[in-house]
Short mmCIF file of C-alpha atoms and ligand atoms in Angstrom, two decimals:
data_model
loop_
_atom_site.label_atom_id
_atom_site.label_comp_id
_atom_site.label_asym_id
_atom_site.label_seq_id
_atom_site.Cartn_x
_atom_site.Cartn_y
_atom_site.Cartn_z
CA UNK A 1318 -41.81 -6.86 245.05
CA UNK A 1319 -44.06 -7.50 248.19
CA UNK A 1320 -42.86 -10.10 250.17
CA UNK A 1321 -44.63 -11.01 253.45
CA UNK A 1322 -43.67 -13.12 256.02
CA UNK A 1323 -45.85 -15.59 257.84
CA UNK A 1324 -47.09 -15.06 261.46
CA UNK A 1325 -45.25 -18.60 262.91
CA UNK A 1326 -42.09 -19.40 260.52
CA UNK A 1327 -39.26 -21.32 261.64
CA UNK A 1328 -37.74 -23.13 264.42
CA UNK A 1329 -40.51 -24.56 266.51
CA UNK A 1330 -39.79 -24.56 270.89
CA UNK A 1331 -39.04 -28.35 270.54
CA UNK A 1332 -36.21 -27.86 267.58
CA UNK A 1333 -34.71 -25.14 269.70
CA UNK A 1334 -34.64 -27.17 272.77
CA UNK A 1335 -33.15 -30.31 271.16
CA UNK A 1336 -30.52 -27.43 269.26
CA UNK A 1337 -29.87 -26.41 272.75
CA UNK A 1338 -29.19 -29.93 274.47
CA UNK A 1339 -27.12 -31.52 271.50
CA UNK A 1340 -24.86 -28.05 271.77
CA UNK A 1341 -25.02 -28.26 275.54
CA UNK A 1342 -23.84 -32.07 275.50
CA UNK A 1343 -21.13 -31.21 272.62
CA UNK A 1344 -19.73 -28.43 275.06
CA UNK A 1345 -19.84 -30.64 278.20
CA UNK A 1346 -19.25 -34.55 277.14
CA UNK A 1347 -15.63 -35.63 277.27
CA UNK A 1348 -15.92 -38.85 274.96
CA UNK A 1349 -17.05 -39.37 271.43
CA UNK A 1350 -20.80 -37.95 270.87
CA UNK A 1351 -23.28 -39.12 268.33
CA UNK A 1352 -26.76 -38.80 267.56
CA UNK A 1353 -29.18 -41.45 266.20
CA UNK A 1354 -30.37 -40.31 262.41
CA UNK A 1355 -30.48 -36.35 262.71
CA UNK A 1356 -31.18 -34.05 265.38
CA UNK A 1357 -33.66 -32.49 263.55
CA UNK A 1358 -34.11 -32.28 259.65
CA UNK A 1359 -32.73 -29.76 258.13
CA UNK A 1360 -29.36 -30.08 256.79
CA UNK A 1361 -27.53 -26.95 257.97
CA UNK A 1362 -28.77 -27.69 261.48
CA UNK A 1363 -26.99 -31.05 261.25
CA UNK A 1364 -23.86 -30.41 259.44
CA UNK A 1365 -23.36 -27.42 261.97
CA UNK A 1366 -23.96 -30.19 264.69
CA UNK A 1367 -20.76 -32.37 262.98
CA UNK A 1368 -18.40 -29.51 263.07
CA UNK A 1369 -18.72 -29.52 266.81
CA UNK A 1370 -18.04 -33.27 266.97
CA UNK A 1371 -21.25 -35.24 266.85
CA UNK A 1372 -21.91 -37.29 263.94
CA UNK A 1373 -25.11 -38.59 263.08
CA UNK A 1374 -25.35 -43.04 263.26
CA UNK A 1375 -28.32 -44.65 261.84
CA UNK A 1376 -27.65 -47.82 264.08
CA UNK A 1377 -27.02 -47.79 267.45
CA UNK A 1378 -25.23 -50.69 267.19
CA UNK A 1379 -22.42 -48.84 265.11
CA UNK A 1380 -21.97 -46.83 268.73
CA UNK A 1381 -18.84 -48.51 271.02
CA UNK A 1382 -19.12 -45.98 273.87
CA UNK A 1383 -19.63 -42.45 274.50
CA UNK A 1384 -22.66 -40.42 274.72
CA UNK A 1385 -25.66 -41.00 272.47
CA UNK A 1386 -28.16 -38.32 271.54
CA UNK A 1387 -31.63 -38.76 270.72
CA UNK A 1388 -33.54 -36.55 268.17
CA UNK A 1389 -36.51 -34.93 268.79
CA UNK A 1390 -38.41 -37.01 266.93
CA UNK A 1391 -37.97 -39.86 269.44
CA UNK A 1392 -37.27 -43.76 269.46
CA UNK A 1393 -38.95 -46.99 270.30
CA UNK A 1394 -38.19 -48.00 273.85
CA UNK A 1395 -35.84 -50.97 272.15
CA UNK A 1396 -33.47 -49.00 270.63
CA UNK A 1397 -33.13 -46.91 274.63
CA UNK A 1398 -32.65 -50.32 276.11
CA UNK A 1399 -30.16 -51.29 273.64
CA UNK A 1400 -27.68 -47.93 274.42
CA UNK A 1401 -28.45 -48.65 278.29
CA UNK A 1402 -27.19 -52.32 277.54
CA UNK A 1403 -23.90 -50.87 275.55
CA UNK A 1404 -23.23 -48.68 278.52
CA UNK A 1405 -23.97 -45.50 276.57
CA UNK A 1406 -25.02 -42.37 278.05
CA UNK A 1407 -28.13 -41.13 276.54
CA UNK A 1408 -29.22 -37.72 276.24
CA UNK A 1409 -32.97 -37.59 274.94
CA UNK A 1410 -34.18 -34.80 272.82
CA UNK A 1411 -36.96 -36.23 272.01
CA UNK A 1412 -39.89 -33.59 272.32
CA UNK A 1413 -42.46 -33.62 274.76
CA UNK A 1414 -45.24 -33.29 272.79
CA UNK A 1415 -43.96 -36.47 271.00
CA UNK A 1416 -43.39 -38.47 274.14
CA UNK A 1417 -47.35 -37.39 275.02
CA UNK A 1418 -47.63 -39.60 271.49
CA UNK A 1419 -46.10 -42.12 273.23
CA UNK A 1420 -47.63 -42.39 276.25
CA UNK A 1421 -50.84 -42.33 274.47
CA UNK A 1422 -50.45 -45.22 272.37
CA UNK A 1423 -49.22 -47.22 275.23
CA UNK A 1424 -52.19 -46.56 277.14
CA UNK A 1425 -54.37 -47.63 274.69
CA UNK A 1426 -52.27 -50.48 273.55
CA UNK A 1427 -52.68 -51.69 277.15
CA UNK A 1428 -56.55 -51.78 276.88
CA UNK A 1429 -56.10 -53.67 273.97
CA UNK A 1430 -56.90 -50.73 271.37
CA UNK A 1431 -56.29 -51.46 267.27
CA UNK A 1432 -54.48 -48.04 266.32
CA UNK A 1433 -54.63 -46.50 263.67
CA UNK A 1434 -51.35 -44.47 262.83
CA UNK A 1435 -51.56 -41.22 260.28
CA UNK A 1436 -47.96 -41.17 259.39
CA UNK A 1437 -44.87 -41.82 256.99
CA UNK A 1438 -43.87 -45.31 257.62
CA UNK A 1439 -40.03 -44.51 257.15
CA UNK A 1440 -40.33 -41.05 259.26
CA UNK A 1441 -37.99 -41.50 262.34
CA UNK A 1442 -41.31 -40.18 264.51
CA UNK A 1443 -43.56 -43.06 263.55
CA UNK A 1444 -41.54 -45.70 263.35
CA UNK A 1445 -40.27 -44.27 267.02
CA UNK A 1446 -44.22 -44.27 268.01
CA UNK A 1447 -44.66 -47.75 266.80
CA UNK A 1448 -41.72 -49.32 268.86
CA UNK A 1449 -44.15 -48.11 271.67
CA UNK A 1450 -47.48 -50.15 271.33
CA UNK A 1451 -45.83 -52.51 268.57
CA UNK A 1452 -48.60 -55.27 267.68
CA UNK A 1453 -51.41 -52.75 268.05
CA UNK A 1454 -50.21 -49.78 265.54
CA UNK A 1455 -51.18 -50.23 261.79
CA UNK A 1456 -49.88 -47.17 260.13
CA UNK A 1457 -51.67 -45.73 256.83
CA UNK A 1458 -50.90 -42.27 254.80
CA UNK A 1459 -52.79 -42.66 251.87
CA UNK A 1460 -56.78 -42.94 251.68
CA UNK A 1461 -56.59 -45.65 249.10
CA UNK A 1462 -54.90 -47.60 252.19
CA UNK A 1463 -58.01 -47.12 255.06
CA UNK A 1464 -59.60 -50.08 253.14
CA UNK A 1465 -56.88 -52.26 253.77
CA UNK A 1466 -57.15 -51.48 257.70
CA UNK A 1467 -57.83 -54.07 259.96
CA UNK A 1468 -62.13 -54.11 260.81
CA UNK A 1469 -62.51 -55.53 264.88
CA UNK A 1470 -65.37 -55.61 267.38
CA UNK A 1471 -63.01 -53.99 269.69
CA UNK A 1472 -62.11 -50.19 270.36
CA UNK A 1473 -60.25 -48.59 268.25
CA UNK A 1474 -57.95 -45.18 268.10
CA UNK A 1475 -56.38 -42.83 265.45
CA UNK A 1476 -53.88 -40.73 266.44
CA UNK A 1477 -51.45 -38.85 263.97
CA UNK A 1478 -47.35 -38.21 263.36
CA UNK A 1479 -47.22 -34.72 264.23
CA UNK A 1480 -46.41 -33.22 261.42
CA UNK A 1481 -49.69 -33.89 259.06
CA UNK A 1482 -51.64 -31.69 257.47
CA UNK A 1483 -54.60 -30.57 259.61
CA UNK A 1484 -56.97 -30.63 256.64
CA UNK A 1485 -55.64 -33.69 255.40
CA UNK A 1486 -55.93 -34.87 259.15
CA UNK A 1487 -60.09 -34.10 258.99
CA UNK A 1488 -60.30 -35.85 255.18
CA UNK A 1489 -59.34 -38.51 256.45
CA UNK A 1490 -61.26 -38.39 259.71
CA UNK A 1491 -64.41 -38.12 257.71
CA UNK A 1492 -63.64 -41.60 256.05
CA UNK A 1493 -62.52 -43.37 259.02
CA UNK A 1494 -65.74 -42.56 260.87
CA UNK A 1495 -67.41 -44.50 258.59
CA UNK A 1496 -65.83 -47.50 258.46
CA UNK A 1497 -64.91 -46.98 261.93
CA UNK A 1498 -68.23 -45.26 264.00
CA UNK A 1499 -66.91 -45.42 267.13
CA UNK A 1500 -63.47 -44.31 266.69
CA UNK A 1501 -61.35 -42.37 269.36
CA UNK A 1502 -60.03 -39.73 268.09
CA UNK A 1503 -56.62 -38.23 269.27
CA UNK A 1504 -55.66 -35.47 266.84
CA UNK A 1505 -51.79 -35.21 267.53
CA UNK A 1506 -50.86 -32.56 265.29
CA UNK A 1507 -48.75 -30.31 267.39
CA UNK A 1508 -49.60 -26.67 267.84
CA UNK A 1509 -46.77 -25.14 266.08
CA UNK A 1510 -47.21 -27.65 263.00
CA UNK A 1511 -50.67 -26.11 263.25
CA UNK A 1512 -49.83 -22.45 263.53
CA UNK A 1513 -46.83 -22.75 260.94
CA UNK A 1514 -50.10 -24.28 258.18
CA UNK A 1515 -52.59 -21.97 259.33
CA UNK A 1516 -50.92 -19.05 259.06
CA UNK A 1517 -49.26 -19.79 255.60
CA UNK A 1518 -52.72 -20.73 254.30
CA UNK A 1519 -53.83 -17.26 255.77
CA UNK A 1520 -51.67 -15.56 253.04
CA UNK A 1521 -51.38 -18.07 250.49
CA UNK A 1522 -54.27 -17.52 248.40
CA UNK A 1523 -53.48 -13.55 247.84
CA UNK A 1524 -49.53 -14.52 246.85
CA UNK A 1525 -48.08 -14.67 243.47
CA UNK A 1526 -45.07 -17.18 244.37
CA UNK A 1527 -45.01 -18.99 248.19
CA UNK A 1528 -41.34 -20.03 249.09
CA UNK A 1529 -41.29 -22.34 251.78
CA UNK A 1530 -38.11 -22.53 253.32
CA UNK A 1531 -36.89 -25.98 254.75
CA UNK A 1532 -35.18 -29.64 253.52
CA UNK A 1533 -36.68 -32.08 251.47
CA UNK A 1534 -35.77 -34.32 254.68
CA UNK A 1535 -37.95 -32.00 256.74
CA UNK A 1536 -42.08 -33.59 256.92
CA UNK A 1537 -43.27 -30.45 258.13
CA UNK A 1538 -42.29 -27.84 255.84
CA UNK A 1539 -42.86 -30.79 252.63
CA UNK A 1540 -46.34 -30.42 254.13
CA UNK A 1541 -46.33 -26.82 254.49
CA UNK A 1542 -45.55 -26.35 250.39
CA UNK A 1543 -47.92 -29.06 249.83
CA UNK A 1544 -50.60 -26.82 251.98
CA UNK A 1545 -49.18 -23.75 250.14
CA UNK A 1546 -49.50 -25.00 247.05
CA UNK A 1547 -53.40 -25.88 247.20
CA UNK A 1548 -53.91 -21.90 247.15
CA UNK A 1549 -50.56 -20.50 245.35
CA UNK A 1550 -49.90 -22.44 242.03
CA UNK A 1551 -45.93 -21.34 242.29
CA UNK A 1552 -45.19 -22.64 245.68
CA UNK A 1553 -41.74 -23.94 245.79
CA UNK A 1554 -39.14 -25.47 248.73
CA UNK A 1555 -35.92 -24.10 249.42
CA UNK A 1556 -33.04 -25.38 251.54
CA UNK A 1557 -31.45 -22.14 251.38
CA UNK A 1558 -31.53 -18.97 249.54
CA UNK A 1559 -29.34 -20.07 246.79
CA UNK A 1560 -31.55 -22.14 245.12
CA UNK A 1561 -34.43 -19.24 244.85
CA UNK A 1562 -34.53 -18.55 241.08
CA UNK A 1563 -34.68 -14.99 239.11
CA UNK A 1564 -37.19 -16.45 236.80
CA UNK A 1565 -39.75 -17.57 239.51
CA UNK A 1566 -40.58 -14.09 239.72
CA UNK A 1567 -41.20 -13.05 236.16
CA UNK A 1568 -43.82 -10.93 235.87
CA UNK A 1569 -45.09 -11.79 239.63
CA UNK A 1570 -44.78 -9.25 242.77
CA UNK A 1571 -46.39 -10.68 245.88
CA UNK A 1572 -43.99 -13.32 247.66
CA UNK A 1573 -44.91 -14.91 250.66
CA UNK A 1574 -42.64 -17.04 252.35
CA UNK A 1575 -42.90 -19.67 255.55
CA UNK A 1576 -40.19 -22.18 256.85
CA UNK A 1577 -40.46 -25.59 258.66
CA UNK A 1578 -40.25 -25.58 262.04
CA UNK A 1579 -36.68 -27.45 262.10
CA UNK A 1580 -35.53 -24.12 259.67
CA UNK A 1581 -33.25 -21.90 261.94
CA UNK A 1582 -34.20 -18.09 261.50
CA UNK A 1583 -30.29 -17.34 259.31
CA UNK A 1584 -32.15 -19.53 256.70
CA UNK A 1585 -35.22 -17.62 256.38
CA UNK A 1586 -33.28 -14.22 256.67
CA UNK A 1587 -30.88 -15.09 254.16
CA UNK A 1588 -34.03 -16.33 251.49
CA UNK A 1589 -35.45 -12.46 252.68
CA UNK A 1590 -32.15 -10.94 251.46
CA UNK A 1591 -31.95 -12.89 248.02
CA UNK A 1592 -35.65 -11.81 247.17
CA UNK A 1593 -35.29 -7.70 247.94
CA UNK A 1594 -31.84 -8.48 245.63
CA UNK A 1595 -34.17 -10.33 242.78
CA UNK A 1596 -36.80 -7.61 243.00
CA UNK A 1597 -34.14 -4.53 242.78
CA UNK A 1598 -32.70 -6.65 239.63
CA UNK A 1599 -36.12 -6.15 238.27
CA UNK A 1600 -36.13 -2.44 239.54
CA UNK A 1601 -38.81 -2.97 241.91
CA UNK A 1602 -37.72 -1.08 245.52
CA UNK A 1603 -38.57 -4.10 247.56
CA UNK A 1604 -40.56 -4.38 250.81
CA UNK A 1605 -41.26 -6.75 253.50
CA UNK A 1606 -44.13 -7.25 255.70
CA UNK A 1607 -43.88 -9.29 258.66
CA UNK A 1608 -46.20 -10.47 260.74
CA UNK A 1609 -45.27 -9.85 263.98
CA UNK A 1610 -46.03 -13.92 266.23
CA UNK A 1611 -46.55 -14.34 270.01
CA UNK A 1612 -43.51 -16.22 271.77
CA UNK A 1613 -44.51 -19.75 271.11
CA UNK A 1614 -44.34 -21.77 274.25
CA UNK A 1615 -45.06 -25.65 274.80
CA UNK A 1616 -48.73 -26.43 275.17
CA UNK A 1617 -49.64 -28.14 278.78
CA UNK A 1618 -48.31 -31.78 277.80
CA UNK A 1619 -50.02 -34.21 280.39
FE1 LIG B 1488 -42.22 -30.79 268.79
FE2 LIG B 1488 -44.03 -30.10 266.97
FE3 LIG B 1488 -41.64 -28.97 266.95
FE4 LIG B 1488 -41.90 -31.55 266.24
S1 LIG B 1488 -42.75 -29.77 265.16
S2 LIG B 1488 -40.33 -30.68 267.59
S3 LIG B 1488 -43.55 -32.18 267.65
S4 LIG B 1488 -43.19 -28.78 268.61
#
């Protein structure tokens, strides 16, 4: 079998620096250590994180002292105040191109901006964005939801969770405008949530089977099998290679695999591994084509 790797696959700058600083605090804190939800969401990521000592709380309140970490998918300002006001010490993760989210939304919450919020209600990011212009953030996913959006004679905003699909992003873009003409438009989809879609979709349509590697938890890569999919009937998602199965590869011999960009690189090699094993079980020598990506680095957040 053929089996290509995408140009941007994997752990995104923001995932590796919010790896880096939950390691760094589990090394250096002396007290108990917890994070809020999950560092990130991919489940090896965050089990690896409990065997050093820090267990994941949905509630800060369940916290009595000690350090508190932040994922990189950020909070509301309340729940910030509320460790401050238990004496915690907080260390944020949260990544800078989602605290650019949040300044944006404040801004235009204080000049009175409706905004409109492309995002999964229960997704730790968006509910995080909305605890940062509260009354003025109605969030929507679906189209059949824009008609239930708030009309107003006064400005209003879309901005997006960063995660989204960028062609599901300009769909919806193209209905807003015309219930909303004078929209702002903020397109928030962060650059390696852009690169990781673009550059699957680049091979997608010439693959037999896409495996996107990454947890169900995980928004991004969901999105990036969804994206997958639209060109590559047999596009599946994988937590880890042992759930790749002989029989997706029946009588198929292009492969193309991507990850999410909270899935750390052991996961993708380990996928790699299983498929040259499946494709010598079929007696096909296997080879694999990657395409070679430019160090990703953070895009100038003002
Ligand atoms: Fe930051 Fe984007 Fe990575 Fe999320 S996917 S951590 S927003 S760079």
């Amino acid at each position: 079998m053929e089996i290509f790797l995408t140009e941007y696959a994997g752990v995104c700058v923001g995932v590796k620096r919010a790896i880096k600083m939950a390691h760094r605090t589990a090394e250096e804190s002396s007290g108990p250590i917890f994070v809020l939800h999950e560092i990130v969401h991919n489940t090896h990521v965050v089990n690896d994180l409990a065997n050093r000592g820090v267990h994941s709380v949905d509630d800060v309140s369940e916290v009595q002292g000690g350090t508190l970490i932040i994922s990189a998918h950020g909070v509301s300002p309340s729940v910030i105040d509320e460790a401050k006001s238990r004496n915690l010490d907080v260390v944020d993760t949260t990544c800078p191109l989602v605290s650019k989210i949040h300044r944006i939304v404040k801004a235009l919450a204080d000049k009175n901006y409706t905004i409109l919020l492309l995002g999964e209600k229960s997704h730790d990011e968006v509910m995080g964005v909305q605890g940062h212009a509260e009354d003025h953030i109605h969030i929507f996913h679906r189209k059949e939801e824009i008609s239930g959006l708030p009309l107003t004679n006064g400005p209003v905003a879309l901005v997006s969770q960063t995660t989204q699909s960028i062609k599901y992003f300009d769909e919806i873009l193209e209905l807003l405008l015309k219930r909303y003409p004078q929209l702002e438009v903020h397109n928030t989809i962060c650059d390696a949530t852009e690169k990781r879609q673009t550059s699957a979709l680049a091979i997608a349509g010439n693959m037999d089977v896409m495996i996107t590697v990454g947890s169900m938890s995980s928004a991004n890569s969901r999105r990036l099998q969804e994206v997958s999919g639209g060109l590559c009937a047999a596009s599946y998602l994988v937590d880890q290679a042992s759930e790749v199965q002989a029989e997706w590869f029946s009588g198929r011999e292009r492969v193309g695999v991507t990850a999410g960009a909270s899935t750390p690189d052991y996961l993708i090699e380990d996928v790699i591994e299983k498929l040259k094993e499946i494709s010598l079980q079929k007696g096909v020598a296997p080879s694999v084509i990657r395409n070679e990506s430019a160090e990703e680095e953070f895009i100038e957040v003002h």
